[in-house]
Amino acid sequence: AGARGAAGSVRVAMPGAVRTLCLAALLGALGAGGTELTLELPDSAQRCFHQELESGIKFTLDYQVISGGHYDVDCYVEDPNGKTIYQETKKQYDSFSHHTEVKGVYTFCFSNEFSTFSHKIVYFDFQVGDEPPILPDMNNRVTALTQMESACVTIHEMLNAVIDSQTHYRLREAQDRSRAEELNGRVSYWSVGETLILFMVSIGQVMLLKSFFTEKRPSSGGAGT
């Protein structure tokens, strides 16, 4: 059913299932929290991040080194009591999930202290809480989902898979670009070095050939009388 307003616009009433889907999508967007960040980690440096969490909350930390050195970094996570609940050294990428047991500020740090000259670019994704169901009371329903609801759930899952794939391919593209630029720099330096060596060898050969064809005048000695 539709009604025309005074300004001439048409407003179409949405079906109940569509309104439910829109409301669920909005609640899902507000319910799950997360942070994605790409940071530069200088040599012999460490950077930490802090997040206050309630008890009984699940959080997930995904990270990957995009460029720098051997693409590795140290990472550890501490609870509010200072207890280390996760620690890895020289990892290129990893994922860590944990259910909080105490309320307070949780700390996770990335360290490049073992490297003395290489900068690192690190990407991490910090997600807090489980994703709520797309439909209200979806887990407690007795009746089966309708065809529209099943299609909405399938589309939602496919969109999440597409988002994860896009993030993965963006990281792979950034990592491959960094490696290509590093390789291009090494090839350029090698080419310049070869040019200088060839130039010096050419000059040496010319000087050597010139010495072969240089006329040597005999030294004139005094005649005795």
XYZ file of N, CA and C in Angstrom:
675
model
N 0.859 -1.183 0.000
C 0.000 0.000 0.000
C 0.885 1.219 0.000
N 0.459 2.275 -0.693
C 1.270 3.482 -0.764
C 0.427 4.700 -0.502
N 1.046 5.775 -0.026
C 0.352 7.034 0.248
C 1.206 8.149 -0.280
N 0.611 9.110 -0.983
C 1.321 10.228 -1.552
C 1.274 11.385 -0.578
N 2.424 11.949 -0.249
C 2.512 13.052 0.692
C 2.212 14.370 0.014
N 2.254 15.421 0.821
C 1.952 16.748 0.298
C 3.001 17.222 -0.669
N 4.240 16.802 -0.499
C 5.315 17.250 -1.381
C 5.407 16.435 -2.651
N 4.515 15.464 -2.811
C 4.522 14.688 -4.030
C 5.378 13.450 -3.976
N 5.974 13.119 -2.828
C 6.791 11.927 -2.714
C 5.907 10.741 -2.377
N 6.370 9.566 -2.753
C 5.610 8.352 -2.527
C 6.276 7.573 -1.414
N 5.517 7.183 -0.414
C 6.018 6.372 0.687
C 5.380 4.999 0.598
N 6.178 3.989 0.533
C 5.687 2.622 0.413
C 5.876 1.921 1.741
N 4.830 1.331 2.255
C 4.918 0.611 3.527
C 5.707 -0.670 3.331
N 6.673 -0.928 4.221
C 7.499 -2.119 4.106
C 6.799 -3.292 4.768
N 6.944 -4.493 4.199
C 6.403 -5.677 4.857
C 7.068 -5.912 6.198
N 6.398 -6.705 7.046
C 6.922 -6.957 8.378
C 8.273 -7.643 8.369
N 8.490 -8.585 7.441
C 9.767 -9.298 7.393
C 10.906 -8.371 7.011
N 10.645 -7.446 6.088
C 11.682 -6.503 5.671
C 12.019 -5.552 6.806
N 10.984 -5.083 7.532
C 11.248 -4.200 8.677
C 12.064 -4.937 9.743
N 11.733 -6.204 9.965
C 12.479 -6.991 10.942
C 13.927 -7.146 10.530
N 14.154 -7.399 9.217
C 15.511 -7.570 8.719
C 16.318 -6.289 8.868
N 15.730 -5.152 8.532
C 16.437 -3.870 8.650
C 16.785 -3.585 10.111
N 15.816 -3.844 11.020
C 16.073 -3.603 12.437
C 17.169 -4.528 12.951
N 17.133 -5.789 12.515
C 18.159 -6.737 12.958
C 19.532 -6.343 12.442
N 19.584 -5.877 11.197
C 20.870 -5.449 10.643
C 21.424 -4.265 11.413
N 20.541 -3.329 11.808
C 20.982 -2.174 12.583
C 21.475 -2.593 13.954
N 20.738 -3.487 14.619
C 21.165 -3.956 15.923
C 22.474 -4.725 15.830
N 22.646 -5.490 14.733
C 23.898 -6.220 14.548
C 25.063 -5.291 14.362
N 24.836 -4.183 13.647
C 25.917 -3.227 13.433
C 26.314 -2.543 14.730
N 25.328 -2.345 15.642
C 25.633 -1.664 16.894
C 26.122 -2.620 17.973
N 25.788 -3.909 17.847
C 26.092 -4.842 18.917
C 27.536 -5.288 18.940
N 28.089 -5.588 17.800
C 29.457 -6.106 17.744
C 30.430 -4.958 17.550
N 31.487 -4.951 18.378
C 32.473 -3.894 18.273
C 33.788 -4.432 17.770
N 34.515 -3.584 17.057
C 35.804 -4.025 16.541
C 36.636 -2.849 16.077
N 37.924 -3.097 15.960
C 38.862 -2.068 15.516
C 39.850 -2.691 14.542
N 40.051 -2.039 13.409
C 41.066 -2.429 12.443
C 42.067 -1.287 12.319
N 43.338 -1.624 12.351
C 44.358 -0.583 12.328
C 45.616 -1.122 11.668
N 46.267 -0.273 10.893
C 47.575 -0.563 10.309
C 48.571 0.415 10.908
N 49.624 -0.093 11.517
C 50.557 0.767 12.232
C 51.982 0.498 11.775
N 52.828 1.520 11.929
C 54.255 1.395 11.644
C 54.986 1.113 12.945
N 55.805 0.081 12.920
C 56.552 -0.333 14.104
C 58.033 -0.156 13.827
N 58.653 0.924 14.355
C 60.079 1.170 14.089
C 60.954 0.075 14.687
N 62.215 0.070 14.278
C 63.147 -0.904 14.813
C 63.390 -0.634 16.293
N 63.558 -1.710 17.042
C 63.812 -1.654 18.492
C 62.708 -0.914 19.233
N 61.473 -1.048 18.755
C 60.354 -0.329 19.362
C 59.237 -1.308 19.726
N 58.338 -0.820 20.580
C 57.184 -1.608 21.003
C 55.980 -0.678 21.125
N 54.833 -1.152 20.670
C 53.600 -0.366 20.771
C 52.511 -1.221 21.396
N 51.800 -0.616 22.350
C 50.773 -1.334 23.098
C 49.431 -0.628 22.955
N 48.370 -1.398 23.065
C 47.008 -0.895 22.994
C 46.229 -1.456 24.178
N 45.274 -0.661 24.647
C 44.538 -1.017 25.855
C 43.035 -0.960 25.564
N 42.305 -1.934 26.130
C 40.866 -1.996 25.945
C 40.219 -2.488 27.232
N 39.263 -1.727 27.740
C 38.536 -2.135 28.943
C 37.391 -3.054 28.546
N 37.333 -4.225 29.176
C 36.334 -5.235 28.840
C 35.647 -5.728 30.100
N 34.402 -6.155 29.921
C 33.666 -6.783 31.003
C 34.074 -8.252 31.089
N 33.721 -8.893 32.193
C 34.014 -10.318 32.344
C 33.028 -11.142 31.524
N 33.506 -12.271 31.036
C 32.648 -13.150 30.253
C 32.465 -12.717 28.818
N 33.312 -11.824 28.316
C 33.224 -11.333 26.941
C 34.307 -11.998 26.105
N 33.948 -12.364 24.909
C 34.920 -12.963 23.995
C 35.534 -11.868 23.135
N 36.858 -11.924 22.978
C 37.523 -11.023 22.041
C 38.472 -11.834 21.172
N 38.717 -11.326 19.979
C 39.581 -11.995 19.001
C 40.569 -10.985 18.452
N 41.836 -11.382 18.410
C 42.902 -10.542 17.863
C 43.529 -11.263 16.677
N 43.420 -10.662 15.508
C 44.072 -11.152 14.299
C 45.113 -10.122 13.871
N 46.301 -10.578 13.522
C 47.330 -9.644 13.076
C 48.182 -10.293 11.998
N 48.814 -9.423 11.206
C 49.688 -9.881 10.123
C 50.688 -8.782 9.806
N 51.943 -9.177 9.595
C 52.991 -8.228 9.211
C 52.951 -8.056 7.701
N 52.790 -6.810 7.256
C 52.642 -6.525 5.826
C 53.999 -6.334 5.165
N 54.907 -5.637 5.831
C 56.213 -5.377 5.224
C 57.250 -5.178 6.311
N 58.531 -5.329 5.887
C 59.645 -5.068 6.788
C 60.358 -6.322 7.235
N 61.678 -6.346 7.034
C 62.500 -7.448 7.535
C 62.061 -8.793 6.999
N 61.917 -9.745 7.912
C 61.456 -11.090 7.561
C 59.954 -11.238 7.807
N 59.246 -10.134 7.847
C 57.787 -10.140 8.030
C 57.408 -10.871 9.328
N 58.088 -10.537 10.423
C 57.800 -11.171 11.696
C 57.766 -10.123 12.793
N 57.054 -10.457 13.868
C 56.889 -9.528 14.978
C 56.555 -10.329 16.233
N 56.908 -9.778 17.395
C 56.522 -10.374 18.674
C 55.189 -9.791 19.122
N 54.368 -10.623 19.747
C 53.061 -10.157 20.217
C 52.721 -10.853 21.530
N 52.129 -10.092 22.461
C 51.652 -10.697 23.697
C 50.429 -9.928 24.197
N 49.602 -10.634 24.984
C 48.364 -10.074 25.532
C 48.380 -10.306 27.037
N 48.023 -9.268 27.798
C 47.974 -9.360 29.257
C 46.578 -9.012 29.753
N 46.151 -9.695 30.829
C 44.866 -9.385 31.452
C 45.046 -8.254 32.467
N 43.975 -7.787 33.086
C 44.110 -6.671 34.037
C 45.024 -6.960 35.220
N 45.252 -8.228 35.545
C 46.134 -8.578 36.665
C 47.594 -8.678 36.248
N 47.900 -8.385 34.994
C 49.269 -8.470 34.516
C 49.683 -9.861 34.086
N 48.747 -10.795 34.035
C 49.057 -12.163 33.624
C 49.086 -12.249 32.098
N 50.117 -12.866 31.564
C 50.239 -13.029 30.116
C 49.383 -14.204 29.673
N 48.377 -13.927 28.867
C 47.470 -14.975 28.389
C 47.786 -15.384 26.948
N 48.666 -14.651 26.312
C 49.082 -15.017 24.948
C 50.438 -14.401 24.687
N 51.333 -15.178 24.099
C 52.665 -14.660 23.765
C 53.261 -15.482 22.633
N 53.683 -14.799 21.583
C 54.331 -15.430 20.444
C 55.491 -14.544 20.005
N 56.558 -15.168 19.520
C 57.734 -14.435 19.063
C 57.972 -14.704 17.588
N 58.313 -13.640 16.880
C 58.677 -13.699 15.467
C 57.637 -14.433 14.627
N 56.395 -13.959 14.740
C 55.297 -14.533 13.977
C 54.972 -13.609 12.809
N 54.679 -14.201 11.660
C 54.259 -13.414 10.507
C 52.781 -13.053 10.603
N 51.982 -13.978 11.087
C 50.552 -13.729 11.278
C 50.022 -14.740 12.281
N 48.918 -14.394 12.940
C 48.324 -15.314 13.905
C 46.951 -14.775 14.303
N 46.185 -15.630 14.982
C 44.862 -15.270 15.485
C 44.720 -15.815 16.899
N 44.150 -15.003 17.787
C 44.006 -15.392 19.185
C 42.618 -14.989 19.672
N 41.911 -15.944 20.282
C 40.577 -15.708 20.852
C 40.604 -16.063 22.336
N 39.841 -15.309 23.111
C 39.863 -15.518 24.556
C 38.561 -15.000 25.157
N 38.049 -15.732 26.171
C 36.904 -15.274 26.966
C 37.438 -14.659 28.260
N 37.087 -13.414 28.493
C 37.606 -12.708 29.661
C 37.056 -13.328 30.947
N 37.905 -13.416 31.938
C 37.520 -13.952 33.244
C 37.365 -12.858 34.291
N 38.052 -11.759 34.108
C 37.964 -10.646 35.056
C 37.675 -9.363 34.278
N 37.059 -8.439 34.947
C 36.771 -7.136 34.348
C 37.964 -6.222 34.523
N 38.274 -5.436 33.491
C 39.383 -4.501 33.584
C 39.962 -4.176 32.233
N 41.159 -3.615 32.253
C 41.834 -3.165 31.038
C 42.769 -4.272 30.558
N 42.515 -4.739 29.349
C 43.374 -5.739 28.725
C 44.354 -5.029 27.788
N 45.578 -5.530 27.761
C 46.651 -4.900 26.992
C 47.216 -5.892 25.992
N 47.353 -5.457 24.752
C 48.050 -6.272 23.756
C 49.108 -5.413 23.075
N 50.294 -5.980 22.918
C 51.455 -5.234 22.440
C 52.107 -5.945 21.263
N 52.678 -5.130 20.376
C 53.492 -5.617 19.268
C 54.904 -5.082 19.465
N 55.877 -5.977 19.377
C 57.252 -5.606 19.668
C 58.142 -5.928 18.478
N 59.037 -4.967 18.173
C 60.062 -5.144 17.143
C 61.442 -4.913 17.751
N 61.556 -5.206 19.046
C 62.795 -4.921 19.762
C 63.940 -5.823 19.326
N 63.635 -6.967 18.734
C 64.706 -7.861 18.297
C 65.347 -7.395 17.004
N 64.762 -6.426 16.316
C 65.301 -5.930 15.055
C 65.989 -4.591 15.293
N 67.169 -4.423 14.692
C 67.950 -3.210 14.921
C 67.925 -2.236 13.756
N 67.361 -2.622 12.619
C 67.393 -1.704 11.482
C 66.160 -1.782 10.591
N 65.287 -2.750 10.736
C 64.145 -2.895 9.832
C 62.857 -2.412 10.493
N 62.123 -1.559 9.757
C 60.807 -1.111 10.181
C 59.770 -2.131 9.721
N 58.702 -2.247 10.499
C 57.629 -3.177 10.167
C 56.312 -2.408 10.011
N 55.483 -2.907 9.116
C 54.108 -2.436 8.978
C 53.200 -3.581 9.406
N 52.413 -3.361 10.455
C 51.604 -4.414 11.056
C 50.131 -4.035 10.948
N 49.329 -5.003 10.512
C 47.865 -4.844 10.482
C 47.266 -5.730 11.570
N 46.287 -5.197 12.313
C 45.589 -6.035 13.280
C 44.104 -5.695 13.288
N 43.318 -6.693 13.652
C 41.860 -6.580 13.744
C 41.461 -7.089 15.123
N 40.901 -6.204 15.936
C 40.510 -6.539 17.309
C 38.989 -6.506 17.400
N 38.382 -7.669 17.578
C 36.935 -7.792 17.639
C 36.501 -8.165 19.045
N 35.457 -7.503 19.525
C 34.941 -7.727 20.873
C 33.504 -8.232 20.773
N 33.218 -9.350 21.424
C 31.870 -9.887 21.458
C 31.540 -10.744 20.252
N 30.524 -11.571 20.403
C 30.042 -12.409 19.319
C 29.054 -11.625 18.470
N 29.018 -11.978 17.203
C 28.064 -11.331 16.305
C 26.657 -11.778 16.651
N 25.738 -10.845 16.889
C 24.370 -11.231 17.230
C 23.673 -11.856 16.035
N 22.637 -12.668 16.265
C 21.905 -13.269 15.141
C 21.234 -12.199 14.300
N 21.104 -12.493 13.015
C 20.543 -11.516 12.108
C 19.056 -11.303 12.354
N 18.372 -12.315 12.878
C 16.950 -12.215 13.193
C 16.746 -12.348 14.696
N 15.842 -11.562 15.286
C 15.602 -11.660 16.735
C 15.092 -13.045 17.121
N 15.575 -13.555 18.259
C 15.163 -14.858 18.790
C 15.376 -15.973 17.775
N 16.419 -15.833 16.957
C 16.655 -16.840 15.924
C 17.093 -18.167 16.542
N 17.865 -18.102 17.628
C 18.362 -19.329 18.246
C 17.304 -20.036 19.081
N 16.233 -19.328 19.452
C 15.201 -19.907 20.320
C 13.904 -20.205 19.575
N 13.941 -20.098 18.276
C 12.721 -20.316 17.504
C 12.394 -21.800 17.426
N 11.088 -22.083 17.480
C 10.617 -23.461 17.347
C 10.262 -23.775 15.904
N 9.662 -22.806 15.235
C 9.267 -23.009 13.850
C 10.455 -22.798 12.927
N 10.343 -23.363 11.726
C 11.406 -23.213 10.742
C 11.386 -21.809 10.154
N 12.510 -21.406 9.609
C 12.604 -20.095 8.975
C 11.818 -20.082 7.672
N 11.253 -18.941 7.385
C 10.564 -18.800 6.109
C 11.584 -18.719 4.980
N 11.091 -18.769 3.756
C 11.992 -18.715 2.607
C 12.740 -17.393 2.556
N 12.062 -16.291 2.883
C 12.717 -14.986 2.875
C 13.754 -14.887 3.989
N 13.423 -15.409 5.180
C 14.367 -15.355 6.281
C 15.601 -16.217 5.995
N 15.387 -17.385 5.422
C 16.523 -18.238 5.067
C 17.411 -17.565 4.031
N 16.788 -16.900 3.046
C 17.568 -16.185 2.040
C 18.360 -15.048 2.670
N 17.764 -14.339 3.631
C 18.462 -13.243 4.305
C 19.666 -13.760 5.099
N 19.484 -14.886 5.799
C 20.595 -15.459 6.560
C 21.722 -15.892 5.625
N 21.357 -16.521 4.501
C 22.370 -16.959 3.543
C 23.133 -15.777 2.963
N 22.400 -14.714 2.597
C 23.050 -13.521 2.045
C 23.972 -12.888 3.077
N 23.526 -12.853 4.337
C 24.354 -12.270 5.403
C 25.654 -13.045 5.559
N 25.575 -14.371 5.572
C 26.781 -15.189 5.706
C 27.703 -15.019 4.506
N 27.133 -14.923 3.300
C 27.958 -14.728 2.110
C 28.640 -13.369 2.124
N 27.934 -12.342 2.610
C 28.540 -11.013 2.693
C 29.700 -11.004 3.693
N 29.528 -11.697 4.817
C 30.639 -11.793 5.772
C 31.837 -12.498 5.150
N 31.565 -13.548 4.375
C 32.670 -14.243 3.706
C 33.354 -13.342 2.688
N 32.571 -12.526 1.986
C 33.149 -11.596 1.009
C 34.014 -10.554 1.709
N 33.556 -10.041 2.856
C 34.339 -9.048 3.601
C 35.658 -9.641 4.070
N 35.613 -10.865 4.596
C 36.848 -11.528 5.033
C 37.795 -11.756 3.860
N 37.251 -12.159 2.710
C 38.094 -12.392 1.534
C 38.719 -11.092 1.040
N 37.943 -10.013 1.038
C 38.482 -8.732 0.602
C 39.609 -8.267 1.523
N 39.427 -8.421 2.834
C 40.495 -8.054 3.763
C 41.741 -8.892 3.524
N 41.551 -10.198 3.316
C 42.685 -11.085 3.067
C 43.421 -10.686 1.795
N 42.688 -10.412 0.730
C 43.338 -10.066 -0.538
C 43.987 -8.685 -0.481
N 43.414 -7.763 0.281
C 44.062 -6.453 0.445
C 45.398 -6.604 1.161
N 45.439 -7.441 2.189
C 46.703 -7.668 2.897
C 47.714 -8.362 2.005
N 47.258 -9.345 1.236
C 48.174 -10.032 0.323
C 48.704 -9.073 -0.737
N 47.823 -8.196 -1.244
C 48.255 -7.227 -2.257
C 49.274 -6.259 -1.677
N 49.035 -5.786 -0.443
C 49.990 -4.864 0.184
C 51.312 -5.555 0.458
N 51.265 -6.807 0.897
C 52.500 -7.542 1.157
C 53.267 -7.802 -0.131
N 52.564 -8.205 -1.185
C 53.235 -8.460 -2.468
C 53.804 -7.174 -3.058
N 53.081 -6.070 -2.889
C 53.595 -4.792 -3.388
C 54.870 -4.396 -2.645
N 54.877 -4.606 -1.327
C 56.080 -4.283 -0.559
C 57.264 -5.131 -1.006
N 57.023 -6.406 -1.232
C 58.108 -7.276 -1.693
C 58.574 -6.877 -3.084
N 57.637 -6.519 -3.973
C 58.023 -6.108 -5.318
C 58.851 -4.824 -5.289
N 58.450 -3.853 -4.448
C 59.216 -2.622 -4.345
C 60.604 -2.882 -3.759
N 60.678 -3.770 -2.777
C 61.984 -4.105 -2.198
C 62.870 -4.781 -3.236
N 62.286 -5.701 -4.011
C 63.059 -6.377 -5.053
C 63.491 -5.394 -6.138
N 62.602 -4.461 -6.485
C 62.950 -3.453 -7.485
C 64.102 -2.573 -7.004
N 64.105 -2.224 -5.721
C 65.210 -1.436 -5.182
C 66.525 -2.187 -5.216
N 66.475 -3.476 -4.874
C 67.716 -4.264 -4.916
C 68.236 -4.398 -6.344
N 67.327 -4.624 -7.302
C 67.751 -4.729 -8.700
C 68.342 -3.413 -9.194
N 67.751 -2.286 -8.771
C 68.274 -0.981 -9.186
C 69.675 -0.755 -8.630
N 69.865 -1.058 -7.336
C 71.194 -0.887 -6.745
C 72.220 -1.810 -7.410
N 71.816 -3.047 -7.702
C 72.721 -3.983 -8.357
C 73.088 -3.500 -9.753
N 72.100 -2.942 -10.467
C 72.372 -2.427 -11.814
C 73.330 -1.251 -11.769
N 73.149 -0.346 -10.807
C 74.062 0.788 -10.666
C 75.467 0.302 -10.335
N 75.572 -0.689 -9.439
C 76.880 -1.232 -9.100
C 77.556 -1.882 -10.304
N 76.785 -2.656 -11.083
C 77.354 -3.268 -12.281
C 77.819 -2.206 -13.274
N 77.049 -1.121 -13.413
C 77.442 -0.048 -14.336
C 78.764 0.584 -13.910
N 78.911 0.851 -12.617
C 80.154 1.442 -12.125
C 81.339 0.499 -12.322
N 81.109 -0.802 -12.055
C 82.195 -1.766 -12.239
C 82.605 -1.858 -13.701
N 81.622 -1.910 -14.625
C 81.933 -1.965 -16.051
C 82.672 -0.706 -16.502
N 82.282 0.443 -15.960
C 82.942 1.696 -16.313
C 84.393 1.680 -15.857
N 84.639 1.204 -14.650
C 86.001 1.152 -14.145
C 86.833 0.131 -14.917
N 86.237 -1.029 -15.257
C 86.961 -2.036 -16.037
C 87.303 -1.508 -17.427
N 86.365 -0.781 -18.044
C 86.619 -0.210 -19.373
C 87.772 0.774 -19.339
N 87.784 1.649 -18.335
C 88.883 2.602 -18.212
C 90.208 1.865 -18.003
N 90.198 0.817 -17.170
C 91.420 0.056 -16.942
C 91.925 -0.625 -18.202
N 91.004 -1.184 -19.009
C 91.421 -1.819 -20.258
C 92.020 -0.807 -21.230
N 91.402 0.358 -21.335
C 91.937 1.395 -22.222
C 93.330 1.813 -21.778
N 93.523 2.010 -20.503
C 94.842 2.399 -20.001
C 95.874 1.302 -20.246
N 95.431 0.027 -20.068
C 96.359 -1.071 -20.288
C 96.745 -1.182 -21.755
N 95.784 -1.072 -22.675
C 96.097 -1.120 -24.101
C 96.959 0.061 -24.521
N 96.701 1.185 -23.957
C 97.495 2.364 -24.272
C 98.948 2.178 -23.855
N 99.152 1.508 -22.731
C 100.523 1.272 -22.270
C 101.270 0.317 -23.194
N 100.548 -0.602 -23.882
C 101.189 -1.520 -24.803
C 101.750 -0.815 -26.037
N 101.057 0.213 -26.522
C 101.439 0.881 -27.754
C 102.194 2.184 -27.515
N 102.523 2.452 -26.327
C 103.312 3.662 -26.049
C 104.769 3.415 -26.413
N 105.374 4.305 -27.249
C 106.763 4.150 -27.667
C 107.698 4.513 -26.525
N 108.585 3.591 -26.258
C 109.557 3.842 -25.197
C 110.865 4.333 -25.802
N 111.279 5.511 -25.523
C 112.537 6.085 -26.040
C 113.727 5.596 -25.211
N 114.805 5.135 -25.930
C 115.970 4.693 -25.173
C 116.651 5.867 -24.509
N 117.138 5.595 -23.367
C 117.822 6.673 -22.630
C 119.197 6.933 -23.266
N 119.517 8.183 -23.464
C 120.789 8.565 -24.110
C 121.871 8.729 -23.052
N 122.996 7.977 -23.290
C 124.117 8.059 -22.341
C 125.249 8.916 -22.868
N 126.044 9.462 -22.042
C 127.187 10.300 -22.463
C 128.294 9.457 -23.100
N 128.909 9.867 -24.248
C 129.990 9.131 -24.942
C 131.329 9.560 -24.352
N 132.145 8.565 -24.057
C 133.489 8.882 -23.517
C 134.480 9.206 -24.608
N 135.338 10.077 -24.377
C 136.356 10.462 -25.343
C 137.728 10.069 -24.809
